[in-house]
PDB file of C-alpha atoms in Angstrom:
ATOM      1  CA  MET A   1      31.166  31.793  32.849  1.00 89.00           C
ATOM      2  CA  ASP A   2      30.248  28.406  31.424  1.00 88.00           C
ATOM      3  CA  ASP A   3      26.989  28.209  33.421  1.00 91.00           C
ATOM      4  CA  ALA A   4      25.682  31.648  32.395  1.00 91.00           C
ATOM      5  CA  ASN A   5      22.403  32.328  30.653  1.00 93.00           C
ATOM      6  CA  LEU A   6      24.018  33.412  27.374  1.00 93.00           C
ATOM      7  CA  ASP A   7      21.060  35.448  26.128  1.00 90.00           C
ATOM      8  CA  LEU A   8      21.059  37.470  29.329  1.00 91.00           C
ATOM      9  CA  ALA A   9      24.864  37.770  29.315  1.00 93.00           C
ATOM     10  CA  VAL A  10      24.900  38.973  25.701  1.00 92.00           C
ATOM     11  CA  ASP A  11      22.136  41.513  26.344  1.00 87.00           C
ATOM     12  CA  GLY A  12      24.003  42.841  29.378  1.00 90.00           C
ATOM     13  CA  ALA A  13      27.316  43.023  27.533  1.00 92.00           C
ATOM     14  CA  ILE A  14      25.736  44.863  24.594  1.00 89.00           C
ATOM     15  CA  TRP A  15      24.076  47.424  26.837  1.00 86.00           C
ATOM     16  CA  GLY A  16      27.184  47.692  29.005  1.00 89.00           C
ATOM     17  CA  GLY A  17      29.514  48.227  26.066  1.00 89.00           C
ATOM     18  CA  PHE A  18      27.420  50.256  23.651  1.00 87.00           C
ATOM     19  CA  GLY A  19      24.792  52.011  25.765  1.00 83.00           C
ATOM     20  CA  THR A  20      25.473  55.753  25.705  1.00 83.00           C
ATOM     21  CA  THR A  21      28.003  55.033  22.955  1.00 84.00           C
ATOM     22  CA  GLY A  22      30.418  53.588  25.527  1.00 84.00           C
ATOM     23  CA  GLN A  23      31.118  57.097  26.818  1.00 85.00           C
ATOM     24  CA  ARG A  24      30.828  56.526  30.550  1.00 86.00           C
ATOM     25  CA  CYS A  25      33.169  55.332  33.252  1.00 84.00           C
ATOM     26  CA  THR A  26      31.065  52.212  33.843  1.00 85.00           C
ATOM     27  CA  ALA A  27      31.085  51.073  30.199  1.00 87.00           C
ATOM     28  CA  ALA A  28      31.810  47.363  29.827  1.00 88.00           C
ATOM     29  CA  SER A  29      34.428  47.807  27.141  1.00 92.00           C
ATOM     30  CA  ARG A  30      36.115  44.535  28.148  1.00 95.00           C
ATOM     31  CA  VAL A  31      34.208  41.273  28.493  1.00 96.00           C
ATOM     32  CA  GLY A  32      35.833  38.129  29.850  1.00 96.00           C
ATOM     33  CA  ILE A  33      34.150  34.976  28.516  1.00 96.00           C
ATOM     34  CA  HIS A  34      34.818  31.405  29.625  1.00 97.00           C
ATOM     35  CA  LYS A  35      36.570  29.508  26.827  1.00 96.00           C
ATOM     36  CA  SER A  36      33.955  26.730  26.894  1.00 96.00           C
ATOM     37  CA  VAL A  37      31.193  29.167  25.790  1.00 96.00           C
ATOM     38  CA  TYR A  38      33.368  31.731  24.002  1.00 97.00           C
ATOM     39  CA  LYS A  39      32.454  30.783  20.410  1.00 96.00           C
ATOM     40  CA  GLU A  40      28.712  30.734  21.121  1.00 95.00           C
ATOM     41  CA  PHE A  41      28.833  34.013  23.063  1.00 95.00           C
ATOM     42  CA  VAL A  42      30.789  35.706  20.268  1.00 94.00           C
ATOM     43  CA  ALA A  43      28.365  34.421  17.628  1.00 92.00           C
ATOM     44  CA  ARG A  44      25.353  35.763  19.547  1.00 90.00           C
ATOM     45  CA  PHE A  45      27.070  39.042  20.421  1.00 90.00           C
ATOM     46  CA  CYS A  46      28.063  39.737  16.814  1.00 86.00           C
ATOM     47  CA  ARG A  47      24.623  38.782  15.453  1.00 80.00           C
ATOM     48  CA  ALA A  48      23.077  41.585  17.492  1.00 70.00           C
ATOM     49  CA  ARG A  49      22.099  44.469  15.264  1.00 54.00           C
ATOM     50  CA  LEU A  50      23.542  47.558  16.824  1.00 54.00           C
ATOM     51  CA  PRO A  51      22.251  50.915  15.660  1.00 50.00           C
ATOM     52  CA  GLY A  52      24.486  52.144  12.865  1.00 49.00           C
ATOM     53  CA  SER A  53      26.190  48.791  12.327  1.00 49.00           C
ATOM     54  CA  ARG A  54      26.506  47.711   8.708  1.00 49.00           C
ATOM     55  CA  SER A  55      27.516  44.131   9.384  1.00 46.00           C
ATOM     56  CA  ALA A  56      25.135  42.717  11.999  1.00 43.00           C
ATOM     57  CA  THR A  57      21.657  41.294  11.574  1.00 35.00           C
ATOM     58  CA  VAL A  58      19.346  41.113  14.611  1.00 35.00           C
ATOM     59  CA  LEU A  59      18.236  43.754  17.125  1.00 35.00           C
ATOM     60  CA  ILE A  60      18.578  42.352  20.647  1.00 34.00           C
ATOM     61  CA  LEU A  61      17.668  45.391  22.717  1.00 33.00           C
ATOM     62  CA  PRO A  62      17.069  49.071  22.137  1.00 38.00           C
ATOM     63  CA  LEU A  63      20.031  51.254  22.960  1.00 42.00           C
ATOM     64  CA  ARG A  64      20.622  54.891  23.631  1.00 51.00           C
ATOM     65  CA  TRP A  65      23.270  55.292  20.995  1.00 65.00           C
ATOM     66  CA  GLY A  66      24.576  58.487  19.546  1.00 80.00           C
ATOM     67  CA  PRO A  67      27.697  60.282  18.395  1.00 88.00           C
ATOM     68  CA  CYS A  68      30.999  60.639  20.146  1.00 92.00           C
ATOM     69  CA  ILE A  69      31.188  63.827  22.186  1.00 93.00           C
ATOM     70  CA  ASN A  70      33.359  65.659  19.618  1.00 95.00           C
ATOM     71  CA  GLU A  71      35.712  65.178  16.663  1.00 95.00           C
ATOM     72  CA  GLN A  72      38.716  64.664  18.939  1.00 97.00           C
ATOM     73  CA  GLN A  73      37.004  61.776  20.744  1.00 96.00           C
ATOM     74  CA  LEU A  74      35.938  60.242  17.427  1.00 96.00           C
ATOM     75  CA  GLN A  75      39.572  60.382  16.293  1.00 97.00           C
ATOM     76  CA  THR A  76      40.603  58.714  19.572  1.00 97.00           C
ATOM     77  CA  VAL A  77      38.122  55.890  18.963  1.00 97.00           C
ATOM     78  CA  MET A  78      39.400  55.463  15.412  1.00 97.00           C
ATOM     79  CA  SER A  79      43.007  55.353  16.655  1.00 98.00           C
ATOM     80  CA  TYR A  80      42.125  52.610  19.145  1.00 97.00           C
ATOM     81  CA  VAL A  81      40.586  50.559  16.339  1.00 98.00           C
ATOM     82  CA  GLU A  82      43.919  50.832  14.507  1.00 98.00           C
ATOM     83  CA  ILE A  83      45.803  49.911  17.692  1.00 98.00           C
ATOM     84  CA  GLY A  84      43.613  46.842  18.211  1.00 98.00           C
ATOM     85  CA  VAL A  85      44.206  45.621  14.662  1.00 98.00           C
ATOM     86  CA  LYS A  86      47.971  46.222  14.937  1.00 98.00           C
ATOM     87  CA  GLU A  87      48.111  44.347  18.255  1.00 97.00           C
ATOM     88  CA  GLY A  88      46.453  41.326  16.662  1.00 97.00           C
ATOM     89  CA  ALA A  89      42.928  41.557  18.042  1.00 97.00           C
ATOM     90  CA  LYS A  90      40.418  40.126  15.572  1.00 96.00           C
ATOM     91  CA  LEU A  91      38.071  42.832  14.260  1.00 96.00           C
ATOM     92  CA  LEU A  92      34.728  41.014  14.264  1.00 93.00           C
ATOM     93  CA  THR A  93      32.371  43.830  13.335  1.00 89.00           C
ATOM     94  CA  GLY A  94      32.379  47.593  12.955  1.00 89.00           C
ATOM     95  CA  GLY A  95      35.558  49.613  12.961  1.00 92.00           C
ATOM     96  CA  HIS A  96      34.538  52.560  10.791  1.00 91.00           C
ATOM     97  CA  ARG A  97      33.378  56.114  11.076  1.00 92.00           C
ATOM     98  CA  LEU A  98      29.786  56.497   9.927  1.00 86.00           C
ATOM     99  CA  ALA A  99      29.818  59.282   7.379  1.00 83.00           C
ATOM    100  CA  SER A 100      26.858  58.889   5.063  1.00 81.00           C
ATOM    101  CA  GLY A 101      23.356  60.289   5.098  1.00 80.00           C
ATOM    102  CA  ALA A 102      22.234  62.016   8.284  1.00 77.00           C
ATOM    103  CA  LEU A 103      25.166  60.530  10.188  1.00 77.00           C
ATOM    104  CA  ALA A 104      27.649  62.455   8.033  1.00 81.00           C
ATOM    105  CA  LYS A 105      26.904  65.568  10.066  1.00 85.00           C
ATOM    106  CA  GLY A 106      27.999  64.120  13.398  1.00 88.00           C
ATOM    107  CA  TRP A 107      30.766  62.228  15.140  1.00 92.00           C
ATOM    108  CA  PHE A 108      29.344  58.730  14.714  1.00 90.00           C
ATOM    109  CA  HIS A 109      31.403  55.543  14.866  1.00 90.00           C
ATOM    110  CA  GLU A 110      30.127  52.050  14.228  1.00 87.00           C
ATOM    111  CA  PRO A 111      29.758  49.811  17.244  1.00 89.00           C
ATOM    112  CA  THR A 112      33.001  47.822  17.084  1.00 92.00           C
ATOM    113  CA  VAL A 113      33.808  44.379  18.460  1.00 94.00           C
ATOM    114  CA  PHE A 114      37.270  42.864  18.837  1.00 96.00           C
ATOM    115  CA  GLY A 115      37.586  39.133  19.520  1.00 96.00           C
ATOM    116  CA  ASP A 116      40.397  36.907  20.738  1.00 97.00           C
ATOM    117  CA  CYS A 117      41.851  39.758  22.779  1.00 97.00           C
ATOM    118  CA  GLN A 118      44.686  39.180  25.177  1.00 97.00           C
ATOM    119  CA  PRO A 119      44.538  40.937  28.560  1.00 95.00           C
ATOM    120  CA  LYS A 120      47.781  42.853  27.846  1.00 96.00           C
ATOM    121  CA  MET A 121      46.449  44.467  24.646  1.00 97.00           C
ATOM    122  CA  ARG A 122      45.793  48.198  24.936  1.00 97.00           C
ATOM    123  CA  VAL A 123      42.195  47.761  23.710  1.00 96.00           C
ATOM    124  CA  ALA A 124      41.686  45.337  26.605  1.00 95.00           C
ATOM    125  CA  GLN A 125      43.283  47.604  29.212  1.00 94.00           C
ATOM    126  CA  GLU A 126      42.630  51.250  28.408  1.00 94.00           C
ATOM    127  CA  GLU A 127      39.355  53.138  28.598  1.00 91.00           C
ATOM    128  CA  ILE A 128      38.397  54.118  25.062  1.00 94.00           C
ATOM    129  CA  PHE A 129      35.182  56.032  25.859  1.00 94.00           C
ATOM    130  CA  GLY A 130      33.603  54.980  22.597  1.00 93.00           C
ATOM    131  CA  PRO A 131      31.589  52.150  21.057  1.00 93.00           C
ATOM    132  CA  VAL A 132      34.375  49.542  21.186  1.00 95.00           C
ATOM    133  CA  VAL A 133      34.181  46.228  23.070  1.00 95.00           C
ATOM    134  CA  SER A 134      37.040  43.744  23.502  1.00 97.00           C
ATOM    135  CA  LEU A 135      36.102  40.096  24.057  1.00 97.00           C
ATOM    136  CA  ILE A 136      38.663  38.152  26.095  1.00 97.00           C
ATOM    137  CA  PRO A 137      38.602  34.337  26.390  1.00 97.00           C
ATOM    138  CA  VAL A 138      39.316  33.195  29.974  1.00 96.00           C
ATOM    139  CA  ASP A 139      39.814  29.851  31.752  1.00 92.00           C
ATOM    140  CA  GLY A 140      37.903  30.709  34.893  1.00 77.00           C
ATOM    141  CA  PRO A 141      36.975  33.423  37.399  1.00 73.00           C
TER     142      PRO A 141
END
């Protein structure tokens, strides 16, 4: 909300969305953010350096981050990234399989952030069970 401590909110959203690679029932894969602080929240969230991310810059908190459980789940994550793009969500960071170096031997996917999501988008409604977070601007609680 507009009165939140944004540093704390960003840290919680990062851990909630990407901790354990987003592969748990309690993953915060959807984050509603008050429109009055949306731009600042998004800027801070996307500046966080997530393990494996090629496009972010600062490490906010250490995460337990690893591969998807298997190739099928990695393919599911990749298909949801395509769905999000097709539905018009703005791909802010991530979106790719990690397939170089030591990560080439596993089922790793970049932490992925979609912005400007609408609540009816599939990436904002369905459980992806992967490192994908949808940011949804809201007017209030």
